[in-house]
Coordinates of C-alpha atoms and ligand atoms in Angstrom, one line a residue:
X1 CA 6.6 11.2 -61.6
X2 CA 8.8 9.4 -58.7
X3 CA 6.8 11.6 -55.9
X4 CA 3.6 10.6 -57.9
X5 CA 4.2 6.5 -57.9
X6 CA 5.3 7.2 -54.3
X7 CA 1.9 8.4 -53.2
X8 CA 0.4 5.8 -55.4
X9 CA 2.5 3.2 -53.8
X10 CA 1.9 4.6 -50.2
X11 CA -2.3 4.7 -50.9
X12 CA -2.6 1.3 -52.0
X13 CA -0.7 0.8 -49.2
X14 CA -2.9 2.4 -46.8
X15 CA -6.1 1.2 -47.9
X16 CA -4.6 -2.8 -48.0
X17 CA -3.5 -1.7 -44.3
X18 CA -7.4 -0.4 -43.9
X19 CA -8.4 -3.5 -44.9
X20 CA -6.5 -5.6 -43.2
X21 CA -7.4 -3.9 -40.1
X22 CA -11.2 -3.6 -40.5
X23 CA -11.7 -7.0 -42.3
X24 CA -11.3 -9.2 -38.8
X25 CA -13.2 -6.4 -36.8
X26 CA -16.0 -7.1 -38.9
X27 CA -15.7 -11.0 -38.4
X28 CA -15.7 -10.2 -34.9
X29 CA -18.4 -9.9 -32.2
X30 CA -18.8 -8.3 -28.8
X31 CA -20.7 -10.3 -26.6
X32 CA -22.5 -9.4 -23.3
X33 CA -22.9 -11.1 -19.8
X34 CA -23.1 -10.3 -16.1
X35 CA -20.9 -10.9 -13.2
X36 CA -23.4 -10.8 -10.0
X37 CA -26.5 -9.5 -9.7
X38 CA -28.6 -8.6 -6.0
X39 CA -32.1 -7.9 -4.6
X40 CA -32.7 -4.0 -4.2
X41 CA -32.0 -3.6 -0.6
X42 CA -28.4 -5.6 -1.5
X43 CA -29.5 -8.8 1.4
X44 CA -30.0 -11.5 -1.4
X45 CA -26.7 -11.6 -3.8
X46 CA -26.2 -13.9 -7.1
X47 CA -22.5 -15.1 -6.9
X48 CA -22.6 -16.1 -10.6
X49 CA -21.8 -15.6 -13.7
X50 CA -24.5 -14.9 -15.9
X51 CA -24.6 -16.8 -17.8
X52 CA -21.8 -19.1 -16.8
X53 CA -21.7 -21.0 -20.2
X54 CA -21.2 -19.0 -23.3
X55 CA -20.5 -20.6 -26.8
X56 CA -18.3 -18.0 -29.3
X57 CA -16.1 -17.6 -32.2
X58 CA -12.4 -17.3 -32.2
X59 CA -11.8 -13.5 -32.5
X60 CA -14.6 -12.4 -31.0
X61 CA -14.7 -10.7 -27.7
X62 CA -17.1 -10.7 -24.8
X63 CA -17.7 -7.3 -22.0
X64 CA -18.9 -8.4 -18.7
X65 CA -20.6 -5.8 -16.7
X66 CA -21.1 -6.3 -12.6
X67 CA -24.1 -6.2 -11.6
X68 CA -23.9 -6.0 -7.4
X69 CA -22.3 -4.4 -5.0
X70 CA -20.3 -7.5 -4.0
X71 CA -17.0 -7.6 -5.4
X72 CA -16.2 -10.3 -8.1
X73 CA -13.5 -10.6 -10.9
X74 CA -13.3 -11.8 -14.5
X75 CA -10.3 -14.3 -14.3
X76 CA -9.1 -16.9 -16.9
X77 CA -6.0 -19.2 -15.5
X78 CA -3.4 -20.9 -17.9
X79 CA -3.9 -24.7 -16.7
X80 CA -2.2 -25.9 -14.2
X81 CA -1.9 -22.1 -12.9
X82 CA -2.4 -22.2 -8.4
X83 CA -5.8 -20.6 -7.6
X84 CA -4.1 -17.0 -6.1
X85 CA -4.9 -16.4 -2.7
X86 CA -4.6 -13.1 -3.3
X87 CA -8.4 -11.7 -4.6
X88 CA -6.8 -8.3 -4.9
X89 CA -4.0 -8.3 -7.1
X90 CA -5.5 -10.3 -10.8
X91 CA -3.4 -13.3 -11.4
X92 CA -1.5 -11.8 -10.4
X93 CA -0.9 -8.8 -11.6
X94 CA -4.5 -7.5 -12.5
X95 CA -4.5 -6.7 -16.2
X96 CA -6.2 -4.2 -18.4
X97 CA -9.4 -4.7 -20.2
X98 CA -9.7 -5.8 -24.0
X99 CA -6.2 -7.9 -23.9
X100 CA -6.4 -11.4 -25.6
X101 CA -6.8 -14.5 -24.0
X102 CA -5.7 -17.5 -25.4
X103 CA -4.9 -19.9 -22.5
X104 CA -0.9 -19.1 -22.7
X105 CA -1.1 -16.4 -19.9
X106 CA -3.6 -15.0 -17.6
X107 CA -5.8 -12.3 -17.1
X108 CA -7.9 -10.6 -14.4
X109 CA -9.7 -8.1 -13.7
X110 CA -9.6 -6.1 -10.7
X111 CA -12.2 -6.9 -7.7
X112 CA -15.0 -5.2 -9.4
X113 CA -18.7 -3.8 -8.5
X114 CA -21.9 -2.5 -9.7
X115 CA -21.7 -1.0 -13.4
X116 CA -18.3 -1.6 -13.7
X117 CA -17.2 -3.5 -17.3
X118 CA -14.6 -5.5 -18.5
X119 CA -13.9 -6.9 -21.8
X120 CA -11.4 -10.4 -22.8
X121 CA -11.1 -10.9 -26.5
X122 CA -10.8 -14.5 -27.2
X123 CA -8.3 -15.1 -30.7
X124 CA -8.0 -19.2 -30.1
X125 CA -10.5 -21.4 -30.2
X126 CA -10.8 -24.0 -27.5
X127 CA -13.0 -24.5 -24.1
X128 CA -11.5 -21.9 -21.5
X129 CA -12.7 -21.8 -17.2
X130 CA -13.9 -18.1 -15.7
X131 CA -13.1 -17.9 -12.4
X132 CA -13.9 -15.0 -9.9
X133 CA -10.9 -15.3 -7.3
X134 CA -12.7 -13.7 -4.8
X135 CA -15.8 -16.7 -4.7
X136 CA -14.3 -20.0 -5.1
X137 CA -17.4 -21.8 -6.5
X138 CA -18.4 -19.2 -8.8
X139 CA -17.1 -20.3 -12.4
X140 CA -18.1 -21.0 -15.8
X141 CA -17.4 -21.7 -19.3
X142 CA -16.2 -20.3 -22.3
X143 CA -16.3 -22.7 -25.2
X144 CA -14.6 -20.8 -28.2
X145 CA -14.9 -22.8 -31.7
X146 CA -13.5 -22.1 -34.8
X147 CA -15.4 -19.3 -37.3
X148 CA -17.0 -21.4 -39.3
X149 CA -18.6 -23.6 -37.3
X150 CA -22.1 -22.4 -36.4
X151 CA -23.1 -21.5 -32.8
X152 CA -25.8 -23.1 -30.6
X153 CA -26.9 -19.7 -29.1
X154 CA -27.4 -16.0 -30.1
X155 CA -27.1 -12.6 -27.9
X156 CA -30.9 -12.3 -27.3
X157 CA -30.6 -16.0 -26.0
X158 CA -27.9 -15.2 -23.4
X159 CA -29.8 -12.1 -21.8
X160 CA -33.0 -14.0 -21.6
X161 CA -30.6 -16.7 -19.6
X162 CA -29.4 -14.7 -17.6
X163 CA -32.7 -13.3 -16.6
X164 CA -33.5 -16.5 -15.7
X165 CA -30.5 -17.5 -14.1
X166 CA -30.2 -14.4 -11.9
X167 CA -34.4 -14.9 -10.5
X168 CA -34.0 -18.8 -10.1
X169 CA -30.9 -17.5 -7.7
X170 CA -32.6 -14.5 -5.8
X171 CA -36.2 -16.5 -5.8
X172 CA -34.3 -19.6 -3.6
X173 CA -34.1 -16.4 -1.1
X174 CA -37.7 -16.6 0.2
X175 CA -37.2 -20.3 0.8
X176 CA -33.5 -19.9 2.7
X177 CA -35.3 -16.8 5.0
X178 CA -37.7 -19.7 6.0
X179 CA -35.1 -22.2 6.2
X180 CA -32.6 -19.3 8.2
X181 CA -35.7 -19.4 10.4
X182 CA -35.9 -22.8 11.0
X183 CA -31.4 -23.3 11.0
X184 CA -32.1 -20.2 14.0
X185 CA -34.4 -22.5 16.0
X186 CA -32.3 -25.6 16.0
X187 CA -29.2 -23.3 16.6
X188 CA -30.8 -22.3 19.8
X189 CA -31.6 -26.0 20.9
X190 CA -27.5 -26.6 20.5
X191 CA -26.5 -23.6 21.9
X192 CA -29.0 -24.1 24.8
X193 CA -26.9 -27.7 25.6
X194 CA -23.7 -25.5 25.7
X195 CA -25.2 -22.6 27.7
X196 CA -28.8 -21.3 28.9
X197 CA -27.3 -18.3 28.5
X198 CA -26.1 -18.3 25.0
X199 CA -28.2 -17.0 21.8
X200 CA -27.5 -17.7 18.6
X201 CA -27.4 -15.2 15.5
X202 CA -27.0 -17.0 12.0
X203 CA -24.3 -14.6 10.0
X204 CA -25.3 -15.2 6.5
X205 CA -26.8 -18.6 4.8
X206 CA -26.3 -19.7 1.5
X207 CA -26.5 -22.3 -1.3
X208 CA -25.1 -23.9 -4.2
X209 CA -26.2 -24.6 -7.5
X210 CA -24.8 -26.2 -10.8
X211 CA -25.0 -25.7 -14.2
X212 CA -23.3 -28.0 -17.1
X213 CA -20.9 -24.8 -17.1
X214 CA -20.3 -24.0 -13.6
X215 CA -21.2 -23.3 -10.5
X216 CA -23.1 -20.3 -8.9
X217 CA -24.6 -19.5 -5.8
X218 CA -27.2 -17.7 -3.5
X219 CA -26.4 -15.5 -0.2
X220 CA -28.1 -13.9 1.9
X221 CA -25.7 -11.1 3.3
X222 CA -27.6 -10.4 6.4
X223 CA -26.9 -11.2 10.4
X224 CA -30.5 -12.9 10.8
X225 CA -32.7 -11.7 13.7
X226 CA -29.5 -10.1 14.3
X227 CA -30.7 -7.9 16.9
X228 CA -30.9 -9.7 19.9
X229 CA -31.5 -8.6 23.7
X230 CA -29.9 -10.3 26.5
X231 CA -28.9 -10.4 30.0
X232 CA -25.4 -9.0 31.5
X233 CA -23.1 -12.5 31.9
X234 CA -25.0 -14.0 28.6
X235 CA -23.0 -14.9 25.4
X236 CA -23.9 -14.7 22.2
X237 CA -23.1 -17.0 19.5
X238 CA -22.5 -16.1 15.5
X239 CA -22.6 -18.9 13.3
X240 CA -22.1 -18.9 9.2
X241 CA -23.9 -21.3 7.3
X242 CA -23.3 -19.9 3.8
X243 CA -21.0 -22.3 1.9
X244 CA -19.4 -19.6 -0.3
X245 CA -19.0 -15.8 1.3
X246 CA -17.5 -15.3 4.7
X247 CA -18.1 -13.2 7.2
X248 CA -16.8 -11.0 10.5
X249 CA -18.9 -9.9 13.3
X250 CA -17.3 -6.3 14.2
X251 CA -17.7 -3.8 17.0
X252 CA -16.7 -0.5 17.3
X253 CA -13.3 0.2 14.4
X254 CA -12.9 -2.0 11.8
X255 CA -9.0 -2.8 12.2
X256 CA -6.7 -3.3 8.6
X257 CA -6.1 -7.2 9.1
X258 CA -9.5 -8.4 8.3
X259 CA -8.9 -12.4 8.1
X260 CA -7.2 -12.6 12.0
X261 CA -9.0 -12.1 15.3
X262 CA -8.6 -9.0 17.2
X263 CA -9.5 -7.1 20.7
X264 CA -8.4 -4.1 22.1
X265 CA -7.8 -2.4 24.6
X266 CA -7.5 -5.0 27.5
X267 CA -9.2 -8.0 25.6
X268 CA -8.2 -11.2 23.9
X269 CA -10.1 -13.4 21.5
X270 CA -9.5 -16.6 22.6
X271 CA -10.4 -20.6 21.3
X272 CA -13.1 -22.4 23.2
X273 CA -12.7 -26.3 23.5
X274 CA -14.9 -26.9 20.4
X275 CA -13.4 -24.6 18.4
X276 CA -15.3 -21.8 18.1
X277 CA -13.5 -18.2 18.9
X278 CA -14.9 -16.1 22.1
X279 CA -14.1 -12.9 23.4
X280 CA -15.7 -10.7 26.5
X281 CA -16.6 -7.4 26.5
X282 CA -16.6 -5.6 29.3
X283 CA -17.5 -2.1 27.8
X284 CA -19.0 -0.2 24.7
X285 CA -15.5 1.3 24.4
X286 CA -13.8 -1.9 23.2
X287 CA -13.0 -2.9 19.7
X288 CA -13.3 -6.5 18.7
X289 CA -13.4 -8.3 15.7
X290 CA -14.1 -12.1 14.9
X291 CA -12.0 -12.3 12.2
X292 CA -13.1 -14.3 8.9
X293 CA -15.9 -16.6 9.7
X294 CA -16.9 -19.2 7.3
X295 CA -18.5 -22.5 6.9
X296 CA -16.0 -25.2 6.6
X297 CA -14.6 -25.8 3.0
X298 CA -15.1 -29.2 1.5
X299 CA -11.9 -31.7 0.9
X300 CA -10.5 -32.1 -2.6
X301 CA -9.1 -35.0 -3.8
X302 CA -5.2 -35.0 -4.1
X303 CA -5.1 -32.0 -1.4
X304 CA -4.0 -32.7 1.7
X305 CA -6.6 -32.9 5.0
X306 CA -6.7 -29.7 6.3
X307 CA -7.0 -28.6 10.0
X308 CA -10.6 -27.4 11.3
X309 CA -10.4 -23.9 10.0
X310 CA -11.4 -21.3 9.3
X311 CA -13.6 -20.5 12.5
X312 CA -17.1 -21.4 11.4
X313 CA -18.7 -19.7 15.2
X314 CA -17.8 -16.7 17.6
X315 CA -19.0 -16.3 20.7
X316 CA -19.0 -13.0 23.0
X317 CA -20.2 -12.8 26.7
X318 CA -21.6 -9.9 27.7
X319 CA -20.5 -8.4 31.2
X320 CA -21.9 -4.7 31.1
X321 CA -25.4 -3.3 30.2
X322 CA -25.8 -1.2 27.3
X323 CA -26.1 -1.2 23.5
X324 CA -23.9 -2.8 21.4
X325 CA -24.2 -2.2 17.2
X326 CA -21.8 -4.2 14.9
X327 CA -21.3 -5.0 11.2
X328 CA -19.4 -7.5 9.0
X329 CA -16.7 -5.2 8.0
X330 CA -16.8 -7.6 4.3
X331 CA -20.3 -6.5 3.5
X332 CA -20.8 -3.4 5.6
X333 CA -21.9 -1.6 2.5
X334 CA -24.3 -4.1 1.8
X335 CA -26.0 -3.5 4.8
X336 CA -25.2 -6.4 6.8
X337 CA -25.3 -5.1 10.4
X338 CA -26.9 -5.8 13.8
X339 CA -26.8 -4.9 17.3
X340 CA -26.5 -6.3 21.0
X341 CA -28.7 -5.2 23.6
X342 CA -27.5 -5.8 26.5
X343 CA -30.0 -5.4 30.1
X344 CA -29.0 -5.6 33.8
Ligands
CU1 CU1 -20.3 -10.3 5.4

């Protein structure tokens, strides 16, 4: 009889534990957006989320899958939590997918890429930021609201938005390869004023856009009529006019330190009066990297006035005939590559 009630006990017991357990999960939902999204050949990249505004319960959960072959994380900060410099490590540390977030401590994914998923279950309502920590202005919202009030938006309305989102990005491409066109031209006129001797290769352009949730933005990852021909003695010139994505301009081995300026053997990158960085090459055999590259970030209120950095141009003269290929050793894989011809 004891053994009997014990097993009765230890059922009921069970199946309330059962319930328990399944009734939330049935409460719940799984909801699906993108983190990036690119062309086919990889040149034109969405640095968004997409959507960047989602409106859900409390206790349900949402999977982000990448869509590029740019890196980007899923990040949510606690407020007042320092922006980490360090894209690599999460939060830091990088934490696993499917945790909670409920705006007491962080959690990140890890720099991610094409197909890749990952999932934050959000148990408190209340209107949360997603950052990516490797693209500054790419963020969004998540506004979380209590069960029982109703929601402004189903799945099927999310993917159409994102669609949309992701072609109204890639579509601004046509116009920017125009416009890169055009930027290429005037870049010559300047550079002509510096030197008659100097070309100029635009290193990626890009642009901007808002949404009441965020913002996202275009790039074209390409070094644009980035094979040029010139004379031995002439210098080239590399400048980035893409407001969010930097770039390097890299011959020969791509060295660890990515972000600082290198040259070897028997070269040094040095600071021209405006500014800009410039090296020489004298043969085919020489490794040299620009460093990072990148358009000039904007002032914040409340943050102190920065020096002129990073290196927005970089300029290399030319001393020996021969050919020259480089790549941006950030977006390599994207296909982002050129080379310098260099005649008698
Ligand atoms: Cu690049």
């Amino acid at each position: 009889m004891n053994v009997r009630k014990s097993i009765r006990c230890q059922l009921i017991l069970t199946s309330l534990l059962v319930l328990a357990v399944l009734l939330p999960v049935q409460a719940q939902q799984d909801w699906h957006a993108r983190v990036g999204g690119q062309s086919a050949d990889m040149s034109k990249q969405a640095v968004a989320f997409l959507p960047n505004e989602i409106w859900i319960h409390a206790g349900d959960s949402i999977t982000w899958t990448f869509g590029s072959g740019d890196i980007h994380t899923v990040t949510f900060l606690t407020v007042g939590q320092v922006y980490p410099f360090d894209q690599s490590n999460g939060c830091p540390p990088i934490t696993p997918s499917g945790l909670p977030f409920d705006g007491s401590s962080c959690v990140s994914s890890a720099p991610l890429t094409l197909g890749q998923t990952y999932q934050v279950i959000f148990p408190q309502a209340g209107n949360y930021e997603i950052v990516c920590l490797v693209h500054g202005q790419m963020f969004g919202t998540i506004h979380v609201l209590d069960p029982d009030l109703p929601l402004p938006h189903d799945q099927a309305f999310y993917d159409d938005e994102a669609k949309e989102q992701l072609k109204a990005l890639l579509e601004d491409a046509d116009r920017h390869q125009h416009h890169a066109e055009y930027q290429h031209s005037i870049g010559d006129m300047f550079s002509a004023k510096v030197s008659s001797h100097t070309k100029s290769v635009t290193a990626g352009v890009g642009e901007i856009a808002a949404t009441a949730g965020g913002q996202q933005s275009f790039s074209l990852v390409r070094f644009i009529s980035g094979t040029v021909t010139i004379h031995a003695s002439d210098t080239v010139e590399w400048t980035n006019l893409d407001p969010e994505i930097g770039h390097t301009i890299t011959f020969g081995t791509v060295p660890q330190d990515l972000i600082d300026p290198s040259c070897s053997p028997n070269c040094v990158v040095s600071t021209d009066p405006d500014g800009a960085l410039h090296a020489t090459i004298t043969t085919t055999l020489q490794d040299v990297h620009s460093g990072l590259i990148a358009a000039l970030l904007e002032d914040e209120p409340g943050v102190p006035q920065a020096p002129v950095s990073p290196p927005t141009r970089f300029r290399i003269t030319f001393t020996t005939p021969g050919t020259y290929p480089y790549v941006c050793a950030f977006h390599d894989n994207l296909g982002m590559d050129g080379t310098v011809i260099v005649l008698p």
